[in-house]
Amino acid sequence: MVTVEETSGIAFAESDRQVGSAAPPADDRPADGTAPATGTPPPTTRQVVLGAALGVGVGLLANLVRKAAVQAPTMLAGRWDKALAAEHRAALAIFDLIEQTDEKDAARRTVLLTQLKHAIGKHAFQEENSIYAMMRDLEMTEAADHLNHEHGYVKQYFFDLGEMPRDDPAWLPKLRAFRSMIETHMREEEDDLFPRMRERLTGDQNRHLTRLMHREGLKLA
């Protein structure tokens, strides 16, 4: 009996020792010993693709809104010839601002010249890809080629003005020579060639040409 009690005491003691010292938790680390990954799981390929597509869609929508805003003043002006005349006035207004600068306003001259280049560049693109093309179909080829030829000199003036230091005393006289040339070009279009064109086209053709012109303008807006 004594032996049983002693044995039992030993057994109880052994049992208490086992209960008091719980087994350590299993180690979840990978076999290479690195710590398990925690935090947000990485996105799936599908999520990445959907996110990229959404970003592209938002960007395209914003770009379309911007283009529409740039082209809106031209579109609101009405028929193609009136719209082009409105763009002529807008370009001349930028010339006015540049001519108010002096040699100390080099940075402002650069900004305004960039604005002028964009405005006239878009305007010329519209004319060359719709108006002058229609002009040739109306057997006004010589006039269309003449106007297109003058657009080449517009590019030359922009090149020369861009190459010259903005504080060069010769910069503003060069700009004024540019304005004189382009005003003559504008008057020829507005006072002679565009009215002749408009009269040769039917109402539907004039409306169609207006749509064509705006389509071309939106490409560079």
mmCIF file of C-alpha atoms in Angstrom:
data_model
loop_
_atom_site.group_PDB
_atom_site.id
_atom_site.type_symbol
_atom_site.label_atom_id
_atom_site.label_comp_id
_atom_site.label_asym_id
_atom_site.label_seq_id
_atom_site.Cartn_x
_atom_site.Cartn_y
_atom_site.Cartn_z
ATOM 1 C CA MET A 1 0.000 0.000 0.000
ATOM 2 C CA VAL A 2 2.786 2.359 0.892
ATOM 3 C CA THR A 3 4.394 1.680 -2.415
ATOM 4 C CA VAL A 4 1.166 2.404 -4.223
ATOM 5 C CA GLU A 5 0.772 5.729 -2.390
ATOM 6 C CA GLU A 6 4.336 6.713 -3.138
ATOM 7 C CA THR A 7 3.914 5.708 -6.719
ATOM 8 C CA SER A 8 0.675 7.602 -6.903
ATOM 9 C CA GLY A 9 2.309 10.654 -5.369
ATOM 10 C CA ILE A 10 5.031 10.494 -7.922
ATOM 11 C CA ALA A 11 2.441 10.087 -10.628
ATOM 12 C CA PHE A 12 0.473 13.100 -9.395
ATOM 13 C CA ALA A 13 3.604 15.164 -9.169
ATOM 14 C CA GLU A 14 4.587 14.152 -12.653
ATOM 15 C CA SER A 15 1.086 14.995 -13.905
ATOM 16 C CA ASP A 16 1.181 18.411 -12.229
ATOM 17 C CA ARG A 17 4.533 19.166 -13.792
ATOM 18 C CA GLN A 18 3.230 18.296 -17.265
ATOM 19 C CA VAL A 19 0.094 20.447 -16.851
ATOM 20 C CA GLY A 20 2.025 23.444 -15.532
ATOM 21 C CA SER A 21 4.434 23.513 -18.473
ATOM 22 C CA ALA A 22 2.289 23.801 -21.604
ATOM 23 C CA ALA A 23 3.879 22.771 -24.864
ATOM 24 C CA PRO A 24 5.265 25.695 -26.918
ATOM 25 C CA PRO A 25 3.091 26.778 -29.884
ATOM 26 C CA ALA A 26 3.944 25.427 -33.272
ATOM 27 C CA ASP A 27 6.336 27.590 -35.271
ATOM 28 C CA ASP A 28 4.520 28.907 -38.388
ATOM 29 C CA ARG A 29 7.648 30.264 -40.049
ATOM 30 C CA PRO A 30 8.608 28.822 -43.423
ATOM 31 C CA ALA A 31 11.337 26.251 -43.661
ATOM 32 C CA ASP A 32 13.895 28.906 -44.629
ATOM 33 C CA GLY A 33 13.503 30.590 -41.245
ATOM 34 C CA THR A 34 12.020 33.865 -42.458
ATOM 35 C CA ALA A 35 9.169 35.493 -40.575
ATOM 36 C CA PRO A 36 5.648 34.797 -41.871
ATOM 37 C CA ALA A 37 4.134 37.487 -44.089
ATOM 38 C CA THR A 38 1.770 39.882 -42.342
ATOM 39 C CA GLY A 39 -0.438 42.814 -43.410
ATOM 40 C CA THR A 40 -2.515 43.286 -46.574
ATOM 41 C CA PRO A 41 -2.002 40.561 -49.169
ATOM 42 C CA PRO A 42 -0.598 41.689 -52.532
ATOM 43 C CA PRO A 43 -3.166 42.504 -55.246
ATOM 44 C CA THR A 44 -4.047 39.836 -57.712
ATOM 45 C CA THR A 45 -3.279 40.145 -61.411
ATOM 46 C CA ARG A 46 -6.956 40.797 -62.074
ATOM 47 C CA GLN A 47 -6.994 43.659 -59.567
ATOM 48 C CA VAL A 48 -3.901 45.186 -61.129
ATOM 49 C CA VAL A 49 -5.407 44.991 -64.618
ATOM 50 C CA LEU A 50 -8.724 46.470 -63.477
ATOM 51 C CA GLY A 51 -6.933 49.277 -61.655
ATOM 52 C CA ALA A 52 -4.837 50.118 -64.686
ATOM 53 C CA ALA A 53 -7.902 50.075 -66.945
ATOM 54 C CA LEU A 54 -9.765 52.384 -64.569
ATOM 55 C CA GLY A 55 -6.823 54.784 -64.507
ATOM 56 C CA VAL A 56 -6.652 54.853 -68.289
ATOM 57 C CA GLY A 57 -10.401 55.414 -68.540
ATOM 58 C CA VAL A 58 -10.336 58.331 -66.107
ATOM 59 C CA GLY A 59 -7.365 59.831 -67.938
ATOM 60 C CA LEU A 60 -9.084 59.561 -71.317
ATOM 61 C CA LEU A 61 -12.261 61.125 -69.963
ATOM 62 C CA ALA A 62 -10.321 64.018 -68.442
ATOM 63 C CA ASN A 63 -8.497 64.525 -71.733
ATOM 64 C CA LEU A 64 -11.755 64.597 -73.686
ATOM 65 C CA VAL A 65 -13.210 67.156 -71.279
ATOM 66 C CA ARG A 66 -10.102 69.314 -71.641
ATOM 67 C CA LYS A 67 -10.227 69.097 -75.450
ATOM 68 C CA ALA A 68 -13.909 70.025 -75.476
ATOM 69 C CA ALA A 69 -13.183 73.039 -73.256
ATOM 70 C CA VAL A 70 -10.390 74.235 -75.567
ATOM 71 C CA GLN A 71 -12.512 73.799 -78.704
ATOM 72 C CA ALA A 72 -15.708 75.201 -77.149
ATOM 73 C CA PRO A 73 -15.155 78.892 -78.066
ATOM 74 C CA THR A 74 -14.668 77.918 -81.706
ATOM 75 C CA MET A 75 -17.718 75.642 -81.701
ATOM 76 C CA LEU A 76 -19.898 78.303 -80.093
ATOM 77 C CA ALA A 77 -18.941 80.823 -82.780
ATOM 78 C CA GLY A 78 -21.164 78.999 -85.270
ATOM 79 C CA ARG A 79 -20.476 78.291 -88.941
ATOM 80 C CA TRP A 80 -16.927 77.399 -89.996
ATOM 81 C CA ASP A 81 -16.022 80.831 -91.394
ATOM 82 C CA LYS A 82 -17.290 82.649 -88.310
ATOM 83 C CA ALA A 83 -15.471 80.182 -86.078
ATOM 84 C CA LEU A 84 -12.186 80.734 -87.904
ATOM 85 C CA ALA A 85 -12.644 84.508 -87.700
ATOM 86 C CA ALA A 86 -13.127 84.148 -83.926
ATOM 87 C CA GLU A 87 -9.857 82.230 -83.721
ATOM 88 C CA HIS A 88 -8.161 84.990 -85.711
ATOM 89 C CA ARG A 89 -9.296 87.532 -83.123
ATOM 90 C CA ALA A 90 -8.115 85.318 -80.266
ATOM 91 C CA ALA A 91 -4.650 85.029 -81.830
ATOM 92 C CA LEU A 92 -4.428 88.795 -82.353
ATOM 93 C CA ALA A 93 -5.335 89.305 -78.688
ATOM 94 C CA ILE A 94 -2.286 87.232 -77.720
ATOM 95 C CA PHE A 95 -0.158 89.348 -80.061
ATOM 96 C CA ASP A 96 -1.467 92.405 -78.187
ATOM 97 C CA LEU A 97 -0.333 90.951 -74.859
ATOM 98 C CA ILE A 98 3.125 90.130 -76.184
ATOM 99 C CA GLU A 99 3.561 93.606 -77.639
ATOM 100 C CA GLN A 100 2.903 95.074 -74.193
ATOM 101 C CA THR A 101 6.019 93.351 -72.800
ATOM 102 C CA ASP A 102 9.551 94.690 -72.758
ATOM 103 C CA GLU A 103 13.015 93.160 -72.560
ATOM 104 C CA LYS A 104 12.672 92.560 -68.804
ATOM 105 C CA ASP A 105 9.659 90.280 -69.386
ATOM 106 C CA ALA A 106 11.560 87.394 -70.969
ATOM 107 C CA ALA A 107 9.675 84.690 -69.032
ATOM 108 C CA ARG A 108 6.278 86.205 -69.856
ATOM 109 C CA ARG A 109 7.242 86.453 -73.513
ATOM 110 C CA THR A 110 8.104 82.751 -73.515
ATOM 111 C CA VAL A 111 4.758 81.776 -71.969
ATOM 112 C CA LEU A 112 2.739 83.965 -74.339
ATOM 113 C CA LEU A 113 4.693 82.798 -77.375
ATOM 114 C CA THR A 114 3.909 79.191 -76.410
ATOM 115 C CA GLN A 115 0.209 80.055 -76.138
ATOM 116 C CA LEU A 116 0.283 81.799 -79.501
ATOM 117 C CA LYS A 117 2.048 78.873 -81.130
ATOM 118 C CA HIS A 118 -0.553 76.419 -79.846
ATOM 119 C CA ALA A 119 -3.495 78.623 -80.869
ATOM 120 C CA ILE A 120 -2.204 79.262 -84.388
ATOM 121 C CA GLY A 121 -0.931 75.699 -84.787
ATOM 122 C CA LYS A 122 -4.374 74.242 -84.034
ATOM 123 C CA HIS A 123 -6.012 76.849 -86.254
ATOM 124 C CA ALA A 124 -3.700 76.079 -89.192
ATOM 125 C CA PHE A 125 -4.219 72.322 -88.732
ATOM 126 C CA GLN A 126 -7.983 72.801 -89.008
ATOM 127 C CA GLU A 127 -7.673 74.912 -92.128
ATOM 128 C CA GLU A 128 -5.205 72.660 -93.921
ATOM 129 C CA ASN A 129 -7.123 69.438 -93.215
ATOM 130 C CA SER A 130 -10.639 70.655 -93.958
ATOM 131 C CA ILE A 131 -11.003 74.197 -95.344
ATOM 132 C CA TYR A 132 -8.155 74.250 -97.851
ATOM 133 C CA ALA A 133 -8.935 70.682 -98.914
ATOM 134 C CA MET A 134 -12.534 71.677 -99.653
ATOM 135 C CA MET A 135 -11.263 74.802 -101.399
ATOM 136 C CA ARG A 136 -9.345 72.635 -103.881
ATOM 137 C CA ASP A 137 -12.454 70.546 -104.527
ATOM 138 C CA LEU A 138 -14.223 73.802 -105.419
ATOM 139 C CA GLU A 139 -11.561 74.511 -108.053
ATOM 140 C CA MET A 140 -9.877 77.139 -105.888
ATOM 141 C CA THR A 141 -6.598 75.238 -105.905
ATOM 142 C CA GLU A 142 -4.352 78.223 -106.528
ATOM 143 C CA ALA A 143 -5.830 80.092 -103.568
ATOM 144 C CA ALA A 144 -5.586 77.043 -101.299
ATOM 145 C CA ASP A 145 -1.954 76.443 -102.250
ATOM 146 C CA HIS A 146 -1.149 80.113 -101.665
ATOM 147 C CA LEU A 147 -2.647 80.066 -98.171
ATOM 148 C CA ASN A 148 -0.956 76.785 -97.336
ATOM 149 C CA HIS A 149 2.367 78.211 -98.533
ATOM 150 C CA GLU A 150 1.982 81.137 -96.142
ATOM 151 C CA HIS A 151 1.475 78.719 -93.265
ATOM 152 C CA GLY A 152 5.026 77.570 -93.912
ATOM 153 C CA TYR A 153 6.260 81.088 -93.165
ATOM 154 C CA VAL A 154 4.182 81.122 -89.990
ATOM 155 C CA LYS A 155 6.227 78.137 -88.829
ATOM 156 C CA GLN A 156 9.403 79.952 -89.847
ATOM 157 C CA TYR A 157 8.519 82.965 -87.706
ATOM 158 C CA PHE A 158 7.817 80.741 -84.719
ATOM 159 C CA PHE A 159 11.165 79.019 -85.222
ATOM 160 C CA ASP A 160 13.068 82.304 -85.456
ATOM 161 C CA LEU A 161 11.336 83.820 -82.425
ATOM 162 C CA GLY A 162 11.960 80.652 -80.447
ATOM 163 C CA GLU A 163 15.673 80.703 -81.272
ATOM 164 C CA MET A 164 16.198 84.374 -80.400
ATOM 165 C CA PRO A 165 16.863 85.414 -76.775
ATOM 166 C CA ARG A 166 13.646 86.919 -75.413
ATOM 167 C CA ASP A 167 15.511 90.020 -74.253
ATOM 168 C CA ASP A 168 17.088 90.616 -77.655
ATOM 169 C CA PRO A 169 16.180 94.154 -78.849
ATOM 170 C CA ALA A 170 15.368 92.640 -82.255
ATOM 171 C CA TRP A 171 12.847 90.172 -80.797
ATOM 172 C CA LEU A 172 9.836 92.493 -80.654
ATOM 173 C CA PRO A 173 10.371 93.945 -84.156
ATOM 174 C CA LYS A 174 10.502 90.355 -85.451
ATOM 175 C CA LEU A 175 7.217 89.618 -83.690
ATOM 176 C CA ARG A 176 5.615 92.714 -85.215
ATOM 177 C CA ALA A 177 6.732 91.678 -88.695
ATOM 178 C CA PHE A 178 5.144 88.289 -88.009
ATOM 179 C CA ARG A 179 1.905 89.955 -86.957
ATOM 180 C CA SER A 180 1.829 92.117 -90.072
ATOM 181 C CA MET A 181 2.217 89.079 -92.307
ATOM 182 C CA ILE A 182 -0.407 87.027 -90.527
ATOM 183 C CA GLU A 183 -2.941 89.883 -90.419
ATOM 184 C CA THR A 184 -2.691 90.192 -94.204
ATOM 185 C CA HIS A 185 -3.256 86.428 -94.443
ATOM 186 C CA MET A 186 -6.303 86.642 -92.165
ATOM 187 C CA ARG A 187 -7.880 89.541 -94.075
ATOM 188 C CA GLU A 188 -7.487 87.701 -97.370
ATOM 189 C CA GLU A 189 -9.299 84.708 -95.922
ATOM 190 C CA GLU A 190 -12.085 86.625 -94.183
ATOM 191 C CA ASP A 191 -12.743 89.310 -96.813
ATOM 192 C CA ASP A 192 -12.339 87.337 -100.029
ATOM 193 C CA LEU A 193 -11.662 83.615 -100.079
ATOM 194 C CA PHE A 194 -13.924 82.352 -97.310
ATOM 195 C CA PRO A 195 -17.000 84.288 -98.527
ATOM 196 C CA ARG A 196 -16.455 82.931 -102.042
ATOM 197 C CA MET A 197 -16.188 79.429 -100.652
ATOM 198 C CA ARG A 198 -19.282 79.756 -98.513
ATOM 199 C CA GLU A 199 -21.358 80.955 -101.466
ATOM 200 C CA ARG A 200 -20.340 77.972 -103.580
ATOM 201 C CA LEU A 201 -21.403 75.494 -100.913
ATOM 202 C CA THR A 202 -24.979 74.522 -100.119
ATOM 203 C CA GLY A 203 -26.350 74.868 -96.605
ATOM 204 C CA ASP A 204 -25.775 71.166 -95.934
ATOM 205 C CA GLN A 205 -22.238 71.369 -97.288
ATOM 206 C CA ASN A 206 -21.435 74.355 -95.075
ATOM 207 C CA ARG A 207 -22.740 72.489 -92.037
ATOM 208 C CA HIS A 208 -20.746 69.420 -93.027
ATOM 209 C CA LEU A 209 -17.581 71.497 -93.425
ATOM 210 C CA THR A 210 -18.170 73.023 -89.989
ATOM 211 C CA ARG A 211 -18.304 69.540 -88.450
ATOM 212 C CA LEU A 212 -15.164 68.485 -90.307
ATOM 213 C CA MET A 213 -13.301 71.544 -89.095
ATOM 214 C CA HIS A 214 -14.258 70.950 -85.447
ATOM 215 C CA ARG A 215 -13.252 67.297 -85.716
ATOM 216 C CA GLU A 216 -9.783 68.342 -86.865
ATOM 217 C CA GLY A 217 -9.572 71.000 -84.169
ATOM 218 C CA LEU A 218 -10.327 68.496 -81.412
ATOM 219 C CA LYS A 219 -7.311 66.441 -82.467
ATOM 220 C CA LEU A 220 -4.947 69.210 -81.366
ATOM 221 C CA ALA A 221 -7.066 70.917 -78.701
#
